[in-house]
PDB file of C-alpha atoms and ligand atoms in Angstrom:
ATOM      1  CA  MET N   1     128.579  64.984 125.530  1.00 60.00           C
ATOM      2  CA  PRO N   2     126.534  62.418 127.525  1.00 65.00           C
ATOM      3  CA  ILE N   3     128.503  59.415 128.618  1.00 64.00           C
ATOM      4  CA  SER N   4     126.364  56.930 126.651  1.00 68.00           C
ATOM      5  CA  ILE N   5     127.045  58.672 123.294  1.00 66.00           C
ATOM      6  CA  ARG N   6     130.735  58.856 124.093  1.00 68.00           C
ATOM      7  CA  HIS N   7     130.710  55.208 124.871  1.00 68.00           C
ATOM      8  CA  ALA N   8     128.903  54.397 121.630  1.00 67.00           C
ATOM      9  CA  LEU N   9     131.442  56.459 119.639  1.00 64.00           C
ATOM     10  CA  PHE N  10     134.295  54.667 121.337  1.00 63.00           C
ATOM     11  CA  VAL N  11     132.835  51.274 120.468  1.00 63.00           C
ATOM     12  CA  VAL N  12     132.289  52.310 116.838  1.00 65.00           C
ATOM     13  CA  THR N  13     135.878  53.539 116.514  1.00 64.00           C
ATOM     14  CA  LEU N  14     137.233  50.405 118.112  1.00 58.00           C
ATOM     15  CA  THR N  15     135.220  48.168 115.779  1.00 59.00           C
ATOM     16  CA  ALA N  16     136.462  50.094 112.744  1.00 60.00           C
ATOM     17  CA  CYS N  17     140.093  49.742 113.821  1.00 51.00           C
ATOM     18  CA  LEU N  18     139.667  46.059 114.466  1.00 53.00           C
ATOM     19  CA  SER N  19     138.152  45.342 111.074  1.00 58.00           C
ATOM     20  CA  VAL N  20     140.961  47.214 109.335  1.00 53.00           C
ATOM     21  CA  ALA N  21     143.502  45.153 111.258  1.00 52.00           C
ATOM     22  CA  LEU N  22     141.715  41.911 110.408  1.00 48.00           C
ATOM     23  CA  ALA N  23     141.428  42.824 106.727  1.00 51.00           C
ATOM     24  CA  ALA N  24     145.163  43.535 106.644  1.00 49.00           C
ATOM     25  CA  ARG N  25     145.885  40.121 108.138  1.00 48.00           C
ATOM     26  CA  SER N  26     143.687  38.179 105.770  1.00 43.00           C
ATOM     27  CA  SER N  27     145.188  39.726 102.642  1.00 44.00           C
ATOM     28  CA  GLN N  28     148.565  38.203 103.319  1.00 48.00           C
ATOM     29  CA  GLU N  29     151.011  38.785 100.542  1.00 54.00           C
ATOM     30  CA  HIS N  30     152.611  35.422 100.155  1.00 60.00           C
ATOM     31  CA  GLN N  31     150.236  32.600  99.275  1.00 58.00           C
ATOM     32  CA  HIS N  32     151.544  29.166 100.173  1.00 56.00           C
ATOM     33  CA  PRO N  33     148.636  26.757  99.900  1.00 55.00           C
ATOM     34  CA  ALA N  34     150.808  23.727 100.548  1.00 52.00           C
ATOM     35  CA  GLU N  35     154.361  23.637 101.781  1.00 56.00           C
ATOM     36  CA  GLY N  36     156.675  23.387  98.782  1.00 63.00           C
ATOM     37  CA  GLY N  37     153.806  23.451  96.303  1.00 77.00           C
ATOM     38  CA  ALA N  38     153.082  25.905  93.518  1.00 83.00           C
ATOM     39  CA  HIS N  39     152.068  29.291  94.792  1.00 83.00           C
ATOM     40  CA  HIS N  40     151.739  32.918  93.827  1.00 82.00           C
ATOM     41  CA  HIS N  41     153.186  36.197  94.899  1.00 85.00           C
ATOM     42  CA  ARG N  42     150.525  38.829  94.427  1.00 86.00           C
ATOM     43  CA  THR N  43     152.669  41.949  94.331  1.00 90.00           C
ATOM     44  CA  ALA N  44     155.186  40.226  92.083  1.00 92.00           C
ATOM     45  CA  ALA N  45     152.461  39.039  89.729  1.00 91.00           C
ATOM     46  CA  LYS N  46     151.371  42.647  89.218  1.00 90.00           C
ATOM     47  CA  LEU N  47     154.857  43.839  88.245  1.00 95.00           C
ATOM     48  CA  LYS N  48     154.761  44.779  84.581  1.00 96.00           C
ATOM     49  CA  ASN N  49     157.645  43.908  82.291  1.00 97.00           C
ATOM     50  CA  PRO N  50     158.884  47.262  80.924  1.00 98.00           C
ATOM     51  CA  VAL N  51     161.193  45.613  78.377  1.00 98.00           C
ATOM     52  CA  PRO N  52     159.465  44.256  75.239  1.00 97.00           C
ATOM     53  CA  PRO N  53     160.596  40.685  74.454  1.00 97.00           C
ATOM     54  CA  LYS N  54     162.240  41.717  71.192  1.00 98.00           C
ATOM     55  CA  ALA N  55     165.127  39.792  69.642  1.00 98.00           C
ATOM     56  CA  ALA N  56     167.799  42.114  71.112  1.00 98.00           C
ATOM     57  CA  SER N  57     166.499  41.732  74.656  1.00 98.00           C
ATOM     58  CA  VAL N  58     166.126  37.959  74.336  1.00 98.00           C
ATOM     59  CA  ALA N  59     169.682  37.735  72.942  1.00 98.00           C
ATOM     60  CA  ALA N  60     171.074  39.842  75.794  1.00 98.00           C
ATOM     61  CA  GLY N  61     169.172  37.661  78.256  1.00 98.00           C
ATOM     62  CA  LYS N  62     170.513  34.533  76.629  1.00 98.00           C
ATOM     63  CA  ALA N  63     174.120  35.700  77.019  1.00 98.00           C
ATOM     64  CA  LEU N  64     173.534  36.505  80.698  1.00 98.00           C
ATOM     65  CA  TYR N  65     171.766  33.190  81.184  1.00 98.00           C
ATOM     66  CA  HIS N  66     174.678  31.227  79.769  1.00 98.00           C
ATOM     67  CA  LYS N  67     177.115  33.046  82.022  1.00 98.00           C
ATOM     68  CA  GLN N  68     175.148  32.991  85.261  1.00 98.00           C
ATOM     69  CA  CYS N  69     172.390  30.409  85.133  1.00 98.00           C
ATOM     70  CA  ALA N  70     173.195  27.534  82.759  1.00 98.00           C
ATOM     71  CA  GLY N  71     175.605  25.946  85.273  1.00 98.00           C
ATOM     72  CA  CYS N  72     172.526  24.921  87.284  1.00 98.00           C
ATOM     73  CA  HIS N  73     169.547  25.244  84.973  1.00 98.00           C
ATOM     74  CA  GLY N  74     171.362  23.665  82.018  1.00 98.00           C
ATOM     75  CA  ASP N  75     172.191  24.870  78.525  1.00 97.00           C
ATOM     76  CA  THR N  76     168.644  24.393  77.341  1.00 96.00           C
ATOM     77  CA  GLY N  77     166.965  25.327  80.616  1.00 98.00           C
ATOM     78  CA  THR N  78     165.825  21.857  81.547  1.00 97.00           C
ATOM     79  CA  GLY N  79     167.495  22.005  84.969  1.00 98.00           C
ATOM     80  CA  ASP N  80     170.295  19.566  84.182  1.00 97.00           C
ATOM     81  CA  GLY N  81     173.345  21.765  84.764  1.00 98.00           C
ATOM     82  CA  ALA N  82     176.313  20.058  86.451  1.00 97.00           C
ATOM     83  CA  MET N  83     176.346  22.595  89.317  1.00 97.00           C
ATOM     84  CA  GLY N  84     172.821  21.608  90.268  1.00 97.00           C
ATOM     85  CA  GLU N  85     173.399  17.898  90.711  1.00 96.00           C
ATOM     86  CA  GLU N  86     173.957  18.045  94.450  1.00 96.00           C
ATOM     87  CA  LEU N  87     171.264  20.566  95.177  1.00 97.00           C
ATOM     88  CA  ASN N  88     168.050  19.886  97.012  1.00 97.00           C
ATOM     89  CA  PRO N  89     165.664  21.104  95.738  1.00 97.00           C
ATOM     90  CA  LYS N  90     167.061  20.633  92.243  1.00 98.00           C
ATOM     91  CA  PRO N  91     167.270  23.577  89.858  1.00 98.00           C
ATOM     92  CA  SER N  92     163.907  24.087  88.192  1.00 98.00           C
ATOM     93  CA  ASN N  93     163.206  23.103  84.627  1.00 98.00           C
ATOM     94  CA  LEU N  94     162.698  26.512  83.020  1.00 98.00           C
ATOM     95  CA  ALA N  95     161.702  25.061  79.665  1.00 97.00           C
ATOM     96  CA  ASP N  96     158.493  23.373  80.770  1.00 96.00           C
ATOM     97  CA  ALA N  97     155.126  24.882  81.620  1.00 93.00           C
ATOM     98  CA  ASP N  98     155.435  24.481  85.408  1.00 94.00           C
ATOM     99  CA  TRP N  99     156.299  27.535  87.446  1.00 95.00           C
ATOM    100  CA  LYS N 100     156.550  26.776  91.127  1.00 96.00           C
ATOM    101  CA  HIS N 101     156.838  30.448  91.990  1.00 96.00           C
ATOM    102  CA  GLY N 102     154.320  31.778  89.500  1.00 94.00           C
ATOM    103  CA  ALA N 103     154.198  32.036  85.714  1.00 93.00           C
ATOM    104  CA  THR N 104     153.953  35.777  85.146  1.00 95.00           C
ATOM    105  CA  ASP N 105     156.908  37.857  84.003  1.00 96.00           C
ATOM    106  CA  GLY N 106     156.719  39.733  87.318  1.00 97.00           C
ATOM    107  CA  GLU N 107     156.906  36.566  89.394  1.00 97.00           C
ATOM    108  CA  ILE N 108     159.813  35.169  87.373  1.00 97.00           C
ATOM    109  CA  PHE N 109     161.572  38.544  87.652  1.00 98.00           C
ATOM    110  CA  THR N 110     161.100  38.547  91.425  1.00 98.00           C
ATOM    111  CA  VAL N 111     162.527  35.021  91.836  1.00 98.00           C
ATOM    112  CA  ILE N 112     165.629  36.013  89.858  1.00 98.00           C
ATOM    113  CA  ARG N 113     166.020  39.357  91.651  1.00 98.00           C
ATOM    114  CA  ASP N 114     165.409  38.049  95.189  1.00 98.00           C
ATOM    115  CA  GLY N 115     166.303  34.358  94.954  1.00 98.00           C
ATOM    116  CA  VAL N 116     164.468  31.583  96.780  1.00 97.00           C
ATOM    117  CA  LYS N 117     165.307  31.349 100.471  1.00 96.00           C
ATOM    118  CA  SER N 118     167.102  28.180 101.653  1.00 96.00           C
ATOM    119  CA  THR N 119     167.684  26.893  98.118  1.00 97.00           C
ATOM    120  CA  GLY N 120     170.541  27.098  95.612  1.00 98.00           C
ATOM    121  CA  MET N 121     168.612  29.862  93.838  1.00 98.00           C
ATOM    122  CA  LYS N 122     170.461  32.992  94.904  1.00 98.00           C
ATOM    123  CA  ALA N 123     169.429  36.601  94.419  1.00 98.00           C
ATOM    124  CA  TYR N 124     170.714  38.302  91.271  1.00 98.00           C
ATOM    125  CA  GLY N 125     169.340  41.742  92.084  1.00 98.00           C
ATOM    126  CA  HIS N 126     172.784  43.096  92.940  1.00 97.00           C
ATOM    127  CA  LYS N 127     174.609  41.318  90.119  1.00 97.00           C
ATOM    128  CA  MET N 128     172.602  42.735  87.222  1.00 98.00           C
ATOM    129  CA  THR N 129     170.827  45.939  86.367  1.00 98.00           C
ATOM    130  CA  THR N 130     167.028  45.923  86.422  1.00 98.00           C
ATOM    131  CA  HIS N 131     167.074  46.026  82.630  1.00 98.00           C
ATOM    132  CA  GLN N 132     169.348  42.983  82.473  1.00 98.00           C
ATOM    133  CA  LEU N 133     167.050  41.112  84.870  1.00 98.00           C
ATOM    134  CA  TRP N 134     164.126  41.745  82.489  1.00 98.00           C
ATOM    135  CA  ASP N 135     166.289  40.632  79.540  1.00 98.00           C
ATOM    136  CA  VAL N 136     166.850  37.345  81.381  1.00 98.00           C
ATOM    137  CA  VAL N 137     163.106  37.061  82.066  1.00 98.00           C
ATOM    138  CA  ASN N 138     162.447  37.574  78.352  1.00 98.00           C
ATOM    139  CA  TYR N 139     164.982  34.887  77.483  1.00 98.00           C
ATOM    140  CA  VAL N 140     163.605  32.433  80.047  1.00 97.00           C
ATOM    141  CA  ARG N 141     160.083  33.028  78.723  1.00 96.00           C
ATOM    142  CA  SER N 142     161.325  32.401  75.191  1.00 96.00           C
ATOM    143  CA  ILE N 143     162.670  28.895  75.861  1.00 94.00           C
ATOM    144  CA  GLY N 144     159.459  27.366  77.159  1.00 82.00           C
ATOM    145  CA  PRO N 145     155.821  27.319  76.183  1.00 80.00           C
ATOM    146  CA  ARG N 146     154.184  30.627  77.042  1.00 62.00           C
ATOM    147  CA  THR N 147     151.922  29.999  79.975  1.00 53.00           C
ATOM    148  CA  GLY N 148     149.728  32.336  81.909  1.00 52.00           C
ATOM    149  CA  PRO N 149     149.411  36.072  81.478  1.00 52.00           C
ATOM    150  CA  SER N 150     152.453  38.265  81.248  1.00 51.00           C
TER     151      SER N 150
HETATM  152  C1  LIG J 201     173.536  27.383  92.017  1.00 77.91           C
HETATM  153  C2  LIG J 201     172.458  26.933  91.167  1.00 77.91           C
HETATM  154  C3  LIG J 201     171.547  27.970  90.508  1.00 77.91           C
HETATM  155  C4  LIG J 201     171.916  29.022  89.716  1.00 77.91           C
HETATM  156  C5  LIG J 201     173.322  29.461  89.309  1.00 77.91           C
HETATM  157  C6  LIG J 201     170.686  29.647  89.292  1.00 77.91           C
HETATM  158  N1  LIG J 201     169.613  28.982  89.812  1.00 77.91           N
HETATM  159 FE1  LIG J 201     167.631  29.361  89.441  1.00 77.91          FE
HETATM  160  N2  LIG J 201     167.088  27.919  90.729  1.00 77.91           N
HETATM  161  C7  LIG J 201     167.959  27.076  91.384  1.00 77.91           C
HETATM  162  C8  LIG J 201     167.203  26.184  92.222  1.00 77.91           C
HETATM  163  C9  LIG J 201     167.785  25.106  93.128  1.00 77.91           C
HETATM  164  C10 LIG J 201     165.841  26.512  92.051  1.00 77.91           C
HETATM  165  C11 LIG J 201     164.636  25.846  92.696  1.00 77.91           C
HETATM  166  C12 LIG J 201     164.097  26.636  93.838  1.00 77.91           C
HETATM  167  C13 LIG J 201     162.851  25.995  94.385  1.00 77.91           C
HETATM  168  O1  LIG J 201     162.611  24.812  94.155  1.00 77.91           O
HETATM  169  O2  LIG J 201     162.112  26.715  95.042  1.00 77.91           O
HETATM  170  C14 LIG J 201     165.817  27.611  91.094  1.00 77.91           C
HETATM  171  C15 LIG J 201     164.657  28.237  90.663  1.00 77.91           C
HETATM  172  C16 LIG J 201     164.600  29.181  89.664  1.00 77.91           C
HETATM  173  C17 LIG J 201     163.388  29.755  89.122  1.00 77.91           C
HETATM  174  C18 LIG J 201     161.960  29.465  89.574  1.00 77.91           C
HETATM  175  C19 LIG J 201     161.307  28.484  88.638  1.00 77.91           C
HETATM  176  C20 LIG J 201     159.868  28.169  88.987  1.00 77.91           C
HETATM  177  O3  LIG J 201     159.438  27.042  88.671  1.00 77.91           O
HETATM  178  O4  LIG J 201     159.149  29.014  89.529  1.00 77.91           O
HETATM  179  C21 LIG J 201     163.762  30.624  88.133  1.00 77.91           C
HETATM  180  C22 LIG J 201     162.847  31.458  87.268  1.00 77.91           C
HETATM  181  C23 LIG J 201     165.199  30.604  88.082  1.00 77.91           C
HETATM  182  N3  LIG J 201     165.680  29.724  89.023  1.00 77.91           N
HETATM  183  C24 LIG J 201     165.956  31.355  87.213  1.00 77.91           C
HETATM  184  C25 LIG J 201     167.336  31.466  87.293  1.00 77.91           C
HETATM  185  C26 LIG J 201     168.100  32.405  86.497  1.00 77.91           C
HETATM  186  C27 LIG J 201     167.524  33.310  85.432  1.00 77.91           C
HETATM  187  C28 LIG J 201     169.393  32.268  86.885  1.00 77.91           C
HETATM  188  C29 LIG J 201     170.584  33.076  86.436  1.00 77.91           C
HETATM  189  C30 LIG J 201     170.492  34.500  86.572  1.00 77.91           C
HETATM  190  C31 LIG J 201     169.442  31.216  87.887  1.00 77.91           C
HETATM  191  N4  LIG J 201     168.179  30.764  88.110  1.00 77.91           N
HETATM  192  C32 LIG J 201     170.609  30.765  88.487  1.00 77.91           C
HETATM  193  C33 LIG J 201     169.332  27.038  91.276  1.00 77.91           C
HETATM  194  C34 LIG J 201     170.093  27.947  90.568  1.00 77.91           C
END
């Protein structure tokens, strides 16, 4: 193969690799438009809730919530639990329409499963089964206005 063609092939291959690398960088997973502001987690947003929000699931979620979450997020979810008083940031109000970490079931699920780094919001992924986590999501969704797609 003549040198010039080889060279051309090399350049083409290199360009292709570079554009793949750049595309990968620009589609960063975690979108934080402003530090501390509302943002979205793309993979989390796509997670589908496999547990229908029927009365039994919401009731199971409610029981778990009162055991594990109400101490900070409050009995009615407004974020006024006694355990949260000293925390900064404060426990979120789960009964309003604002979702700092995204409003979809998948995003809420991910926050509860993984926690929020450097805040009082710990990960519950190892304390509950996946089904229980979705029950809690269904309960949390039931106490506030339904916002955004599920
Ligand atoms: C020790 C206190 C504490 C406990 C217990 C706790 N949380 Fe939180 N939670 C927080 C704090 C603090 C934040 C705010 C994090 C932030 O501002 O990024 C938070 C944030 C959240 C969010 C994100 C809300 C949003 O606006 O996006 C959800 C959902 C949530 N908690 C659900 C739960 C559930 C469900 C439980 C129980 C399984 C629970 N939390 C237990 C302190 C707590």
